[in-house]
Coordinates of C-alpha atoms in Angstrom, one line a residue:
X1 CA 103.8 225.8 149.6
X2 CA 105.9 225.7 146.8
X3 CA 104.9 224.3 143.4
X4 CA 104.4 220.8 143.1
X5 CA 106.7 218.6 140.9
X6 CA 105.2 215.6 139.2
X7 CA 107.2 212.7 138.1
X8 CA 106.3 209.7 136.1
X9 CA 107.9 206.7 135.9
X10 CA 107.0 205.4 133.1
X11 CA 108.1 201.8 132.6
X12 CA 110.4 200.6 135.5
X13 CA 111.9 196.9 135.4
X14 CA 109.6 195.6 137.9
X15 CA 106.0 194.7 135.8
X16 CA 106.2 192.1 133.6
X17 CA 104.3 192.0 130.0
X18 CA 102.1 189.8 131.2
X19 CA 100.3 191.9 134.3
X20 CA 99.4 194.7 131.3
X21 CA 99.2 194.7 127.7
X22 CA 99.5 198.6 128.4
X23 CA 103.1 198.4 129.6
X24 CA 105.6 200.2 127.4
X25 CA 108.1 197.8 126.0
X26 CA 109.1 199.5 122.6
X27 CA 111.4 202.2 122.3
X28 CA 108.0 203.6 119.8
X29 CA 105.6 202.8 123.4
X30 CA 108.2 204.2 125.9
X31 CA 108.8 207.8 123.8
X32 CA 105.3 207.8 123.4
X33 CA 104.2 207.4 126.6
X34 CA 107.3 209.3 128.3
X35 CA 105.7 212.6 125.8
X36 CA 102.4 211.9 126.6
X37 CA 102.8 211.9 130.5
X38 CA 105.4 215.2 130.1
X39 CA 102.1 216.7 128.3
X40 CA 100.2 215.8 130.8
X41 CA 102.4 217.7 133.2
X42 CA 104.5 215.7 134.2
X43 CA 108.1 218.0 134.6
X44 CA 109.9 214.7 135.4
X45 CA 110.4 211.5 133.9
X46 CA 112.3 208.9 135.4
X47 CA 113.5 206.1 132.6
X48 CA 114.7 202.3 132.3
X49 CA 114.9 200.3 129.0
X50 CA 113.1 197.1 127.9
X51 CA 114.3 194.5 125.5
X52 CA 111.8 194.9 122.5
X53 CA 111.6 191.5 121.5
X54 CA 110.2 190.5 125.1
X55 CA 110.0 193.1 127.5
X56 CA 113.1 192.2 129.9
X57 CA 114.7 194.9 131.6
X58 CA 117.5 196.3 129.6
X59 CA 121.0 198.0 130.0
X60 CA 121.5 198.0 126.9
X61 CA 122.9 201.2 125.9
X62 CA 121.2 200.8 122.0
X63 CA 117.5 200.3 123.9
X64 CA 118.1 203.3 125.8
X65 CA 119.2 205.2 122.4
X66 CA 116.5 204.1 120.6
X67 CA 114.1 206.1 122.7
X68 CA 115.8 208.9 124.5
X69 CA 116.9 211.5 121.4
X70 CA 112.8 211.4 120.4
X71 CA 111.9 211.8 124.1
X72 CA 114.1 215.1 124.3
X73 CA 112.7 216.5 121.0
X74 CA 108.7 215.6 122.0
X75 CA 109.0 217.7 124.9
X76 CA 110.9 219.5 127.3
X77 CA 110.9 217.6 130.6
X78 CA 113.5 216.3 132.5
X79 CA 115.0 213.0 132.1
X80 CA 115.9 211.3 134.9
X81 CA 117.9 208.0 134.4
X82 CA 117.6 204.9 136.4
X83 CA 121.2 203.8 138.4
X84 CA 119.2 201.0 139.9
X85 CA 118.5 199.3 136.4
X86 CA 117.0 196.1 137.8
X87 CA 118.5 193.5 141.0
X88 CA 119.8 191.5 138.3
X89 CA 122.0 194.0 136.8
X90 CA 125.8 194.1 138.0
X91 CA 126.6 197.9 138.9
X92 CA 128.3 198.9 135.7
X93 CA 125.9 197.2 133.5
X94 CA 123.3 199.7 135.0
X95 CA 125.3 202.8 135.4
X96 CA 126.5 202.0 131.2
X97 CA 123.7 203.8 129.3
X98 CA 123.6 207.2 132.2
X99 CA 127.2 207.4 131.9
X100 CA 127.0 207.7 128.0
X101 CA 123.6 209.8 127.8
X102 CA 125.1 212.4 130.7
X103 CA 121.4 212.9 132.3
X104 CA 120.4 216.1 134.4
X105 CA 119.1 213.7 136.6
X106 CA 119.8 210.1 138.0
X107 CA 118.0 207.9 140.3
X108 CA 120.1 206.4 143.2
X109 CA 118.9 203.8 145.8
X110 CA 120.3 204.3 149.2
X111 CA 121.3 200.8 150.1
X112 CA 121.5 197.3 149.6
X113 CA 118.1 195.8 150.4
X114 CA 116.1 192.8 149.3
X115 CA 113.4 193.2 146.4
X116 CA 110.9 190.9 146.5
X117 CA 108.4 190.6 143.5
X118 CA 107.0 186.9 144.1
X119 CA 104.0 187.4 145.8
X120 CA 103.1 189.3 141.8
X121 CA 103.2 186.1 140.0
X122 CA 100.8 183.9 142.2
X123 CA 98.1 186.5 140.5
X124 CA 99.6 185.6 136.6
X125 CA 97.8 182.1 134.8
X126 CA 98.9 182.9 131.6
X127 CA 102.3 183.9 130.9
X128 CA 103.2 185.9 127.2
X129 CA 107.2 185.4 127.9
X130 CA 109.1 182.2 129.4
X131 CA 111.2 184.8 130.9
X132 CA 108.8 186.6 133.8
X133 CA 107.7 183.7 135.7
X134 CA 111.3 182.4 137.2
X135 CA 112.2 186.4 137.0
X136 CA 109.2 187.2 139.6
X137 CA 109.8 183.8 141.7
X138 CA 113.4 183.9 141.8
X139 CA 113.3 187.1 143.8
X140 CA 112.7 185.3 146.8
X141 CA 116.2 185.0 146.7
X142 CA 116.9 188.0 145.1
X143 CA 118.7 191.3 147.0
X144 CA 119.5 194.5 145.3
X145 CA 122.7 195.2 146.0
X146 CA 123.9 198.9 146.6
X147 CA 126.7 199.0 149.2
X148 CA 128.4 202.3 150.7
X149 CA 131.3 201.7 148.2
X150 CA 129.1 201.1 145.2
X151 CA 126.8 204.6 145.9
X152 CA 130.4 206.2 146.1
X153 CA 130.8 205.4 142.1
X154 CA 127.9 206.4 141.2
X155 CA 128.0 209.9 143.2
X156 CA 131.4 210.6 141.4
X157 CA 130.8 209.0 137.7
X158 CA 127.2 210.4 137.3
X159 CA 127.4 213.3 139.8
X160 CA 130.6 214.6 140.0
X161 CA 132.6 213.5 136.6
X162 CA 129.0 214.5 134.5
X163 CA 126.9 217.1 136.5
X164 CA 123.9 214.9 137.2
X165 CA 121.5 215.3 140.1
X166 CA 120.1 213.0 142.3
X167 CA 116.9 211.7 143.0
X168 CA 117.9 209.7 146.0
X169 CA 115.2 207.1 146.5
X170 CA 115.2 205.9 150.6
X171 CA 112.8 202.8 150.8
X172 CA 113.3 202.7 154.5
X173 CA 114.1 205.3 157.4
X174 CA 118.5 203.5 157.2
X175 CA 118.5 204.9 154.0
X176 CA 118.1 208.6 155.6
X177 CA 120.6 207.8 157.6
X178 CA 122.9 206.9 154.6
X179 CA 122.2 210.3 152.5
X180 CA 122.9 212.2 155.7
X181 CA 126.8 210.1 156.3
X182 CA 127.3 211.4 152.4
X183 CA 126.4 214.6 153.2
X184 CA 128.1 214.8 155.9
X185 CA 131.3 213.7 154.0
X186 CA 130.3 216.2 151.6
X187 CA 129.9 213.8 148.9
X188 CA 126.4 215.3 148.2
X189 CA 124.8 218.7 147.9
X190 CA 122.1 220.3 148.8
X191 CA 118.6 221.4 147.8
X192 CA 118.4 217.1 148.1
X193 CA 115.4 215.5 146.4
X194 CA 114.9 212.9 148.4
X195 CA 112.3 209.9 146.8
X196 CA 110.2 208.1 149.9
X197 CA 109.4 204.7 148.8
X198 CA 106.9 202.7 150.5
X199 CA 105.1 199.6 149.6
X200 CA 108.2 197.2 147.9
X201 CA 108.4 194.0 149.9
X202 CA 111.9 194.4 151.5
X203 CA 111.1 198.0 152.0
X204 CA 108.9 199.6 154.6
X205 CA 105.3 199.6 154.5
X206 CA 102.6 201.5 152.5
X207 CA 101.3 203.0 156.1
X208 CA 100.4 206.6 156.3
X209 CA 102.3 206.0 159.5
X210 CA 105.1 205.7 158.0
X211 CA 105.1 208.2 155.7
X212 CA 104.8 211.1 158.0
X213 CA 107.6 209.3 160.2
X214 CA 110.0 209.1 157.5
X215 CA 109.1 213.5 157.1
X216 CA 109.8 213.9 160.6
X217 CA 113.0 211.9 160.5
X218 CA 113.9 213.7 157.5
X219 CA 113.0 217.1 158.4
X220 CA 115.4 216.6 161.6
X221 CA 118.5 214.8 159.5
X222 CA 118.2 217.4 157.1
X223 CA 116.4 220.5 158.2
X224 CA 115.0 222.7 155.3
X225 CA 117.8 221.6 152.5
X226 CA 115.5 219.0 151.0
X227 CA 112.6 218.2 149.2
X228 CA 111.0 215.2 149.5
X229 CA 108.4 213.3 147.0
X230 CA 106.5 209.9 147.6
X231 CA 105.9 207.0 145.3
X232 CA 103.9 204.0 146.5
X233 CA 103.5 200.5 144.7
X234 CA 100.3 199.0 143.4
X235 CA 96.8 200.1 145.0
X236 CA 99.3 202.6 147.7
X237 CA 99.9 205.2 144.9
X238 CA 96.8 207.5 144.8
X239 CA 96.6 207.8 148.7
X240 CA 100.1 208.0 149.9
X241 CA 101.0 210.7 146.5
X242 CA 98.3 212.4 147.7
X243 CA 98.6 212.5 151.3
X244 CA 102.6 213.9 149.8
X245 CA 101.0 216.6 148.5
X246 CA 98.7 217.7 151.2
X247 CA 102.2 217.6 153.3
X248 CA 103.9 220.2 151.0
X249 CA 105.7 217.6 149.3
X250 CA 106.2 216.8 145.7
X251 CA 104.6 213.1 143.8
X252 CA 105.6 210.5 141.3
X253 CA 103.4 208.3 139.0
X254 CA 103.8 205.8 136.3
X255 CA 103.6 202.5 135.3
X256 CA 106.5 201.4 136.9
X257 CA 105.0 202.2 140.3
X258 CA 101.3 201.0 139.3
X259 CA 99.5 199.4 136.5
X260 CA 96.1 200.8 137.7
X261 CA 94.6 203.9 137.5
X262 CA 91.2 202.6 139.8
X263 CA 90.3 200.0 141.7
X264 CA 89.9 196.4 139.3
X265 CA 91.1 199.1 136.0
X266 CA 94.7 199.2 134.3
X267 CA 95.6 202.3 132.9
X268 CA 96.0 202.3 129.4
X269 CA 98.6 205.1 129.7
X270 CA 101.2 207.0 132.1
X271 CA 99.3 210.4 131.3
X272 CA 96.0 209.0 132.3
X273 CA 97.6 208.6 136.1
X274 CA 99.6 212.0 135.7
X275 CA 96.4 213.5 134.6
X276 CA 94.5 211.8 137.5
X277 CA 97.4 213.3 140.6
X278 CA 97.2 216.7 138.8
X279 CA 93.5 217.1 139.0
X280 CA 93.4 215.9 142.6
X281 CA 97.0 218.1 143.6
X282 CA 95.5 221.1 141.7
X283 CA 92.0 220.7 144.2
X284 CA 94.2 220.8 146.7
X285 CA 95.3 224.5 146.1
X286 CA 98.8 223.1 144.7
X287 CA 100.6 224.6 141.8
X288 CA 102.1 222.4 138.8
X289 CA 105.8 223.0 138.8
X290 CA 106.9 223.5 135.1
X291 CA 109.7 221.1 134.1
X292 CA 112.3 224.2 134.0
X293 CA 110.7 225.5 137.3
X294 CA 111.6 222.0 138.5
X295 CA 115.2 222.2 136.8
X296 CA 115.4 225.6 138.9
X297 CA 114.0 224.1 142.0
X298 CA 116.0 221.5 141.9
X299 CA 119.4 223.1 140.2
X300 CA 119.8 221.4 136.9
X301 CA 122.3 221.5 134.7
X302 CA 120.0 222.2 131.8
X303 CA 119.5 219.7 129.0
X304 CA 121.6 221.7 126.8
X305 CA 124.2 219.8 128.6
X306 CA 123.5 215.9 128.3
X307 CA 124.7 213.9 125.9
X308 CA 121.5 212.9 125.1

């Protein structure tokens, strides 16, 4: 098998203030959690912003500048920036602060989808921010939209116009299906580095089931000119990353997918779970890619190259 890529996600636009007092918010928390995961060994670190004030998802250009330059000169990993920014983000409000930091990498959902978070705030009695509670119940009304025409911007302005490479997160087995019509339209190249997502309401199911369905469809839509990596929400992450790994695929960690690190126990920070998925992937016989053996892997531009 080849080496193992690890990427941590390390605050996300999901998890609200309240569900951790260990959730980066500052641009000081995120750049010192994103270096502390990359020492960890994480080669990968996929990024949103956060008001500081009170924790909202941001596209704020300014929040992502106030933590990216000190990310890049902590350590060498690769930043990956969200495209996705949060469901109640218009599409240039979240492709604003990629377009001006010029990433190696960018995340890009593959499709429009609802993205329900409700269920999370019947578990919340006290609330630190007047914000999160109609955030996390509105959702039930809430779809992320990310239509053929829209992913067609995105490919061009952060692929195509500024070298960027994709970490194309498919939440469901239509979102295969989607990658494949834009490769087929040669819109997108290969090796792929394709992001199954299980366990988002909307999405499909946390089922191990699932997972090794969504291989075989991929491993027939795309033959050997991907890679694929799992991420799993909440109490999903350990077992589904891990079952990745066993699989010969790649895993991603972080806050943004979980708040725990065991069962009833918050991690305190996004090394602790990177550190947890490397000593389980390493017992496994699996080598720790290197964050510029993952830019070869995956054929980065080199962060020589951002804007960052």
């Amino acid at each position: 098998m080849s080496k193992l890529i690890i990427t941590c996600a390390v605050t996300g636009s999901i998890h609200t203030p309240s569900m951790s007092p260990y959730l980066p918010i500052t641009a000081d928390q995120i750049a010192q959690s994103a270096v502390g995961a990359a020492e960890a060994g994480a080669a990968i670190l996929h990024l949103h912003a956060r008001d500081p004030e009170d924790g909202r998802p941001s596209a704020d250009p300014h929040h992502f500048d106030a933590f990216l330059p000190r990310i890049k000169q902590g350590c060498d990993a690769v930043i990956n920036l969200t495209t996705g920014g949060s469901a109640t983000m218009t599409l240039d409000q979240r492709l604003a602060a990629p377009m001006q930091a010029e990433p190696e990498m960018c995340s890009l959902n593959m499709g429009t989808m609802n993205f329900a978070l409700y269920p999370a705030a019947e578990r919340i009695s006290d609330w630190k921010y007047d914000w999160e509670r109609p955030f996390l119940e509105g959702s039930d009304d809430l779809i992320f939209k990310n239509t053929p025409r829209d992913m067609v911007h995105v490919l061009h302005q952060m692929g195509d116009r500024r070298g960027a490479r994709f970490e194309f997160e498919c939440y469901d087995v239509s979102h295969l299906h989607m990658l494949k019509h834009f490769l087929d339209r040669g819109m997108v190249q290969g090796p792929l580095f394709i992001q199954f997502v299980f366990g988002v309401l909307g999405g499909i199911g946390a089922d191990p089931e699932n997972l090794t369905h969504m291989k075989r469809m991929a491993d027939k839509l795309f033959g050997d000119g991907y890679m694929f990596s799992v991420l799993a929400a909440g109490r999903h992450q350990m077992p589904l990353i891990t079952m990745s790994a066993i699989l010969g695929g790649h895993v991603r960690v972080g806050l943004e997918d979980s708040l725990m690190i065991a069962r009833g126990k918050l991690a305190k920070t996004n090394a602790e779970q990177v550190t947890k998925i490397r000593r389980i992937v390493e017992d496994l016989g699996r080598d720790i890619a290197s964050s510029d053996e993952a830019r070869a892997m995956l054929h980065l531009k080199g962060t020589d190259r951002t804007a960052i």
